Backbone as a printed PyTorch tensor [residue, N CA C, xyz], in Angstrom:
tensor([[[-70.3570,  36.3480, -78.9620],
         [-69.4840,  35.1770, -79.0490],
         [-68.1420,  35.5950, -79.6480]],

        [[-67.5960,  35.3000, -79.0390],
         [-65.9360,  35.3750, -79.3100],
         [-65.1510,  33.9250, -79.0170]],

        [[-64.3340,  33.1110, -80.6440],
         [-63.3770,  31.9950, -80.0110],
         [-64.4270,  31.1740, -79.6150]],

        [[-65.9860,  30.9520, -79.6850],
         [-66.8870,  29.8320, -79.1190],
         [-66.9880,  30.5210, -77.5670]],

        [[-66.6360,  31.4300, -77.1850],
         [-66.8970,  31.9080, -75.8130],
         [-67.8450,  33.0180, -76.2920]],

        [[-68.7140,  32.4830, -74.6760],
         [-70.3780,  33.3380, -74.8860],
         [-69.8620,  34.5930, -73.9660]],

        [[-69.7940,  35.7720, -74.2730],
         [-69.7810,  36.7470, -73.7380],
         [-70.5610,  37.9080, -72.2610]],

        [[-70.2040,  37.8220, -71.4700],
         [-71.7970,  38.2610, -70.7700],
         [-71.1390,  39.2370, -70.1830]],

        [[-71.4890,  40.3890, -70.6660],
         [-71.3280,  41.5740, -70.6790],
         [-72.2350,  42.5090, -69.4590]],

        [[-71.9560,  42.8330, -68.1310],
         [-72.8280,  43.4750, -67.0970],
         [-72.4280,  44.8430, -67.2050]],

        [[-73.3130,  45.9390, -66.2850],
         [-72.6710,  47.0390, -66.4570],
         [-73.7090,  47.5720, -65.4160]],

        [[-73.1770,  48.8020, -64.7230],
         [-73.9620,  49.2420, -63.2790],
         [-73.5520,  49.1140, -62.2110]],

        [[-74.0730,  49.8700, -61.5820],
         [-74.2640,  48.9690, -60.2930],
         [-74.8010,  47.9870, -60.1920]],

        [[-74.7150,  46.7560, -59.7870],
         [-75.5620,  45.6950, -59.3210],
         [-75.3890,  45.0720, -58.0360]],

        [[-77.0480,  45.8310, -57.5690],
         [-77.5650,  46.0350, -56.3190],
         [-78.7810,  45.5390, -56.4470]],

        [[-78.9700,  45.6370, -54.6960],
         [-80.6370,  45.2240, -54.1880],
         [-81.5350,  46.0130, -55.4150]],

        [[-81.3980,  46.9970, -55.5460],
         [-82.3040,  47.5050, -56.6510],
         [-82.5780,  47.1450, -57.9690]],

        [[-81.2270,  47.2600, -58.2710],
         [-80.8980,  46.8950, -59.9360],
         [-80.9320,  45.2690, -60.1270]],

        [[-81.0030,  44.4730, -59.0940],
         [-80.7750,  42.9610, -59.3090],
         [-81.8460,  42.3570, -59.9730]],

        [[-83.4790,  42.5990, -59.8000],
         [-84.1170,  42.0990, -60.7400],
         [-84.1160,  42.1480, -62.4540]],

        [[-83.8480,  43.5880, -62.4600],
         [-83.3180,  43.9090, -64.0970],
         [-82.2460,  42.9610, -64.5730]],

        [[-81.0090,  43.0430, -63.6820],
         [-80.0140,  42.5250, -64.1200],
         [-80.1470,  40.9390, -64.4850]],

        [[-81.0020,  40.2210, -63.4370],
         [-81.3210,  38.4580, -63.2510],
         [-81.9650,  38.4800, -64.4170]],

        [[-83.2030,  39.3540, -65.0630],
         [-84.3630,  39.2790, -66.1490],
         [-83.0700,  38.9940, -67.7530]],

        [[-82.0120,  40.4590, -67.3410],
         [-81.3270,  40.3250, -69.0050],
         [-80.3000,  38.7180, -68.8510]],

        [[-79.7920,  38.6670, -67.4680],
         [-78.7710,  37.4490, -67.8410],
         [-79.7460,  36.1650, -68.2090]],

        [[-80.8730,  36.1600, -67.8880],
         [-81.3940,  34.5770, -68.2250],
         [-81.8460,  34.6180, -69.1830]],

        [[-82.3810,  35.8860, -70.0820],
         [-82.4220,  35.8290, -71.2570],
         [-81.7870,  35.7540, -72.1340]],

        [[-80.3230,  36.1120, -71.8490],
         [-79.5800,  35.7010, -72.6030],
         [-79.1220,  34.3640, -73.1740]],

        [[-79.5370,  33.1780, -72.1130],
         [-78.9210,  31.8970, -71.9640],
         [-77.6480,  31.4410, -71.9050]],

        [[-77.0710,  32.2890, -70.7820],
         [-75.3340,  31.9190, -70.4570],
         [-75.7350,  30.8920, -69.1980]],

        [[-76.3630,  30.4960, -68.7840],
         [-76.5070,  29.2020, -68.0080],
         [-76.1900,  27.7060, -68.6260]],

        [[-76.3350,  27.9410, -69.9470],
         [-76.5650,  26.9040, -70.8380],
         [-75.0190,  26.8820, -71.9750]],

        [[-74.5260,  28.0610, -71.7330],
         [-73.2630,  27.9450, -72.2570],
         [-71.9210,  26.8440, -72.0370]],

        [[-71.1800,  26.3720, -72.7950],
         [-69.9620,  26.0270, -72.2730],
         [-68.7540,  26.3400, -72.0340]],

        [[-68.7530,  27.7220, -72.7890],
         [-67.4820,  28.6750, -72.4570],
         [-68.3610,  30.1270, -71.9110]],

        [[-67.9240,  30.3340, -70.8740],
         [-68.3280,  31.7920, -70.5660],
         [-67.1690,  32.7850, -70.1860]],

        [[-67.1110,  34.1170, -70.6910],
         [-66.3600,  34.7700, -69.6450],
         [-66.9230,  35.6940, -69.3410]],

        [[-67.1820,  36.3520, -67.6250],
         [-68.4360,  37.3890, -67.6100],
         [-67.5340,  38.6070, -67.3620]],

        [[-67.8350,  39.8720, -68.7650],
         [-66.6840,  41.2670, -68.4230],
         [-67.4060,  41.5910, -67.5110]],

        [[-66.7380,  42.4340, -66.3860],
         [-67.2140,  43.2120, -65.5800],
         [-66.6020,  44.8740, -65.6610]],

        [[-66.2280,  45.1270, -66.9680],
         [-65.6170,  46.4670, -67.2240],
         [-66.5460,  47.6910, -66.9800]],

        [[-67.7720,  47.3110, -67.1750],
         [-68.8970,  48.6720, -67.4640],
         [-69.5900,  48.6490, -65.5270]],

        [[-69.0990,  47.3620, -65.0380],
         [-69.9670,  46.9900, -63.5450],
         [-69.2410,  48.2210, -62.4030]],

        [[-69.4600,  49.1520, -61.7990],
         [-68.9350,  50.6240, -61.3620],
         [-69.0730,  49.7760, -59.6100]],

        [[-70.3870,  49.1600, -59.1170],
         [-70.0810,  48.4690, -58.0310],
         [-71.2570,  47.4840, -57.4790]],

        [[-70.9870,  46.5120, -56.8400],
         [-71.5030,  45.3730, -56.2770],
         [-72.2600,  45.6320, -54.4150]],

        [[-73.1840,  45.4210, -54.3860],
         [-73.7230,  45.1200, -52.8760],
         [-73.5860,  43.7750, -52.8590]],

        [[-73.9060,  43.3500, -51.5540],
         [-73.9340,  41.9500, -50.9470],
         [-75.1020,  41.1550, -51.6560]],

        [[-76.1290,  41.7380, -52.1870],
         [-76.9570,  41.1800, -53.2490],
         [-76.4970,  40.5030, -54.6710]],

        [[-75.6410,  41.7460, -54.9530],
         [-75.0150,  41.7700, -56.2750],
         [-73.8760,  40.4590, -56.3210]],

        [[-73.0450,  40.3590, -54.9900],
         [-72.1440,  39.5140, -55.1410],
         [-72.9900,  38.2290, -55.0060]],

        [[-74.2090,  37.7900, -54.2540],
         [-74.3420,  36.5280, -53.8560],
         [-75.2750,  36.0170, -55.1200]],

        [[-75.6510,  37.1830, -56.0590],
         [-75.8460,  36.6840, -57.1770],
         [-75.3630,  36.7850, -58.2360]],

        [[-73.5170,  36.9490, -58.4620],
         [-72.8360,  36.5350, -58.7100],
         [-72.1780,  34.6890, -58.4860]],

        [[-71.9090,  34.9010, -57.7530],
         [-71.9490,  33.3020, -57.3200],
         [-73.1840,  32.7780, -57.4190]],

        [[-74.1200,  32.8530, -57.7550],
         [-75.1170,  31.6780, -58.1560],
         [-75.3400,  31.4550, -59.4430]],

        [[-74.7890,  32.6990, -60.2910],
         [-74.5590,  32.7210, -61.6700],
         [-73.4710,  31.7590, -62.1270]],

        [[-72.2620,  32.0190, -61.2230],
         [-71.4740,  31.0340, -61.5810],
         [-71.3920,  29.8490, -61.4140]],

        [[-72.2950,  29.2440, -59.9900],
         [-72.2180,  27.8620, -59.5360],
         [-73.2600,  27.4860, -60.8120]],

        [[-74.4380,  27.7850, -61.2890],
         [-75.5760,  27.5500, -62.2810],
         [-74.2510,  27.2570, -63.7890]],

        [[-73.6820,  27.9860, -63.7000],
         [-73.1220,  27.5840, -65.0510],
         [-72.0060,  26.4420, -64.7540]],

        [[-71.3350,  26.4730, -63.9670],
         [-70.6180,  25.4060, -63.6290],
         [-71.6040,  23.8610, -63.3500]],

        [[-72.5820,  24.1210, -62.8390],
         [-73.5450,  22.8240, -62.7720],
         [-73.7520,  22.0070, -64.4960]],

        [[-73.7540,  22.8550, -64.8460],
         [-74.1860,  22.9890, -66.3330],
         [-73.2610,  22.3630, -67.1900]],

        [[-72.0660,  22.0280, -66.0930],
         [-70.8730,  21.5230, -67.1780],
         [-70.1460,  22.9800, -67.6240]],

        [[-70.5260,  24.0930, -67.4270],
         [-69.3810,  25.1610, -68.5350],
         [-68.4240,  25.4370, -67.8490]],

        [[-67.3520,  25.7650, -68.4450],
         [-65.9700,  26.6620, -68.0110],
         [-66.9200,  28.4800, -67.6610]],

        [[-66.3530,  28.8320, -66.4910],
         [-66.6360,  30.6130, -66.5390],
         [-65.2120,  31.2950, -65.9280]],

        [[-65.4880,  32.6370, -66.5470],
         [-63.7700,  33.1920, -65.9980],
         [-64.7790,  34.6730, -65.8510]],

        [[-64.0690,  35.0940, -65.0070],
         [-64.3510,  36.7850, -64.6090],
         [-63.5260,  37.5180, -65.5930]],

        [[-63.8040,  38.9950, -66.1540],
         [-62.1530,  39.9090, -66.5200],
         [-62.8040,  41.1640, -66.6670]],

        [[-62.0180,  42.4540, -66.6700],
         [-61.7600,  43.7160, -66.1360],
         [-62.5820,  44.2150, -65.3590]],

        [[-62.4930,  44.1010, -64.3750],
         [-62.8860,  44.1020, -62.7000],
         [-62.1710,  45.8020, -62.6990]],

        [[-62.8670,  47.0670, -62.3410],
         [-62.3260,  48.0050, -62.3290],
         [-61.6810,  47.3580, -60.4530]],

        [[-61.2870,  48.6110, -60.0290],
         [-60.6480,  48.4830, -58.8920],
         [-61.1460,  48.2730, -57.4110]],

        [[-62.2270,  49.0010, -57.2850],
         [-63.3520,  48.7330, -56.5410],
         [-63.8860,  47.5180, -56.4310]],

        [[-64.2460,  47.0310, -57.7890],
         [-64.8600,  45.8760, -58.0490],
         [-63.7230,  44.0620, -57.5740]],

        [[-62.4830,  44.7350, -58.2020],
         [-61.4120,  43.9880, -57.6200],
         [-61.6390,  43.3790, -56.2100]],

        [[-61.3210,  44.6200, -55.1750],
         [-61.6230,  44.3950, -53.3050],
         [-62.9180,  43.9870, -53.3980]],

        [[-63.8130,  44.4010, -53.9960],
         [-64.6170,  43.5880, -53.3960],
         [-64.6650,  41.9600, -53.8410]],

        [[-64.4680,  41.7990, -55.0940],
         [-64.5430,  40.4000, -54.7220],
         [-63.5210,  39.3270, -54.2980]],

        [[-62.0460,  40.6420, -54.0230],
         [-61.2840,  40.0620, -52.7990],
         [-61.4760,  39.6100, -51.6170]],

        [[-62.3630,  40.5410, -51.1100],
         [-63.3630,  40.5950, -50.0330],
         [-63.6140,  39.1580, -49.6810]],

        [[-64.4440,  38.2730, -50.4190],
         [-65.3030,  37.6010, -50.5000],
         [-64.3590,  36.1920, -50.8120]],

        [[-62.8780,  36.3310, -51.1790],
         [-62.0600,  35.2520, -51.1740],
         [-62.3080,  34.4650, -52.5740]],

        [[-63.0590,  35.2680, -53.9930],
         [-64.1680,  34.4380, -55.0810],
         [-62.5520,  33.9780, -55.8450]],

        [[-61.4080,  34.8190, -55.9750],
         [-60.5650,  34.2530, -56.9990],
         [-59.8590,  32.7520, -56.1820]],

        [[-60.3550,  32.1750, -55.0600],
         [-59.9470,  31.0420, -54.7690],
         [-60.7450,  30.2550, -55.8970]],

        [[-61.8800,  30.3720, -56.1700],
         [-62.7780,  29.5090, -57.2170],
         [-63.0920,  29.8920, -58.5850]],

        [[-62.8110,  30.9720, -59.0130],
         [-62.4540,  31.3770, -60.2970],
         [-61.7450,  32.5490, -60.3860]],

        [[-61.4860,  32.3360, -62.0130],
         [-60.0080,  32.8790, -62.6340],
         [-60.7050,  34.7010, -62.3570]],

        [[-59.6570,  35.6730, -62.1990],
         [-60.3360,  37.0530, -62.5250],
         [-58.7950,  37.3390, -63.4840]],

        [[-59.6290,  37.8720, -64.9000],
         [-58.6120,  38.1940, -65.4920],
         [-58.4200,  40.0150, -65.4480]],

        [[-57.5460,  40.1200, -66.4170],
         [-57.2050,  41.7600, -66.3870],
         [-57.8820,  42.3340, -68.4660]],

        [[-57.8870,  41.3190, -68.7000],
         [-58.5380,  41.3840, -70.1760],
         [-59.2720,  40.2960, -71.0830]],

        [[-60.2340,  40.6240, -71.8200],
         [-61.0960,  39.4090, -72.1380],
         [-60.2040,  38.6410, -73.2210]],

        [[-59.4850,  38.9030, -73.6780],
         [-58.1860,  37.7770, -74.0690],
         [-57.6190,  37.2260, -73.4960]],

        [[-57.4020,  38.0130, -71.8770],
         [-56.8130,  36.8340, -70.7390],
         [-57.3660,  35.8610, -70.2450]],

        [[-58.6040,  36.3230, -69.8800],
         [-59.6910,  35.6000, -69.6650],
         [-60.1790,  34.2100, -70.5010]],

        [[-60.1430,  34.6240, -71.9310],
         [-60.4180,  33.5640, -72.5230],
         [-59.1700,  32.7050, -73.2720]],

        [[-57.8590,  33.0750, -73.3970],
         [-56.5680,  32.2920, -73.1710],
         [-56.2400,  31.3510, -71.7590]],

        [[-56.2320,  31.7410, -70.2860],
         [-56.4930,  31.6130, -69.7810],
         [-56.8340,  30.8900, -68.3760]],

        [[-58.3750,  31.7550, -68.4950],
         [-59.4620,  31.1980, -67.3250],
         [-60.2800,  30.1810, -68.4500]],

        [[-60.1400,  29.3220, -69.0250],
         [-61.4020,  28.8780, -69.7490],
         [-61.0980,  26.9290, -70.1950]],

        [[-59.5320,  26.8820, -69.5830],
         [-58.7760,  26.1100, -69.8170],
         [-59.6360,  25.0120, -68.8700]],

        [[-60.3540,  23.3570, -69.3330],
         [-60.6200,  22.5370, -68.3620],
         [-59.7500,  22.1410, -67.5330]],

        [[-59.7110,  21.2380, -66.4480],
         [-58.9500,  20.5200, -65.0930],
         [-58.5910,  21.6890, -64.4680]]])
């Protein structure tokens, strides 16, 4: 926690492989249930089509939930891809978790 923002910290690849590990630590954490989130993606090296579509269900789950979520340091790879996918039409991607939580975290 940083500022009342819940931190959710990924790192890996997250892939068809790695996705059960990864789903087991995020729900234990309880960032579904948060109202400020920002998820770093600094340590995340790269995403499959697994990885991204459970990305977005992470985020629609917390947005259901009522919370604010913001993305931030997206290495470069990680960037295109979720250029790719058109995701910064629906949330913020910052360049630092101070940007992120100055911000992406802002309601309306």
């Amino acid at each position: 926690m940083q500022d009342n923002v819940f931190i959710l910290s990924l790192s890996g690849e997250i892939n068809i492989n790695s996705l059960t590990e990864t789903r087991n630590q995020v729900e234990e954490s309880g960032v579904e249930c948060q109202e400020r989130v920002v998820i770093d993606l600094e340590k995340v090296s790269f995403f499959d089509s697994s990885g991204l579509g459970y990305l977005i269900v992470l985020i629609k789950q917390i947005r259901m939930n009522r919370g604010l979520v913001a993305l931030c340091n997206p290495n470069n790879l990680v960037r295109r891809l979720l250029s790719t996918i058109r995701i910064e039409r629906y949330i913020g991607i910052y360049d630092s978790l101070d940007e992120a939580i100055e911000l992406g975290l802002q309601p309306g």
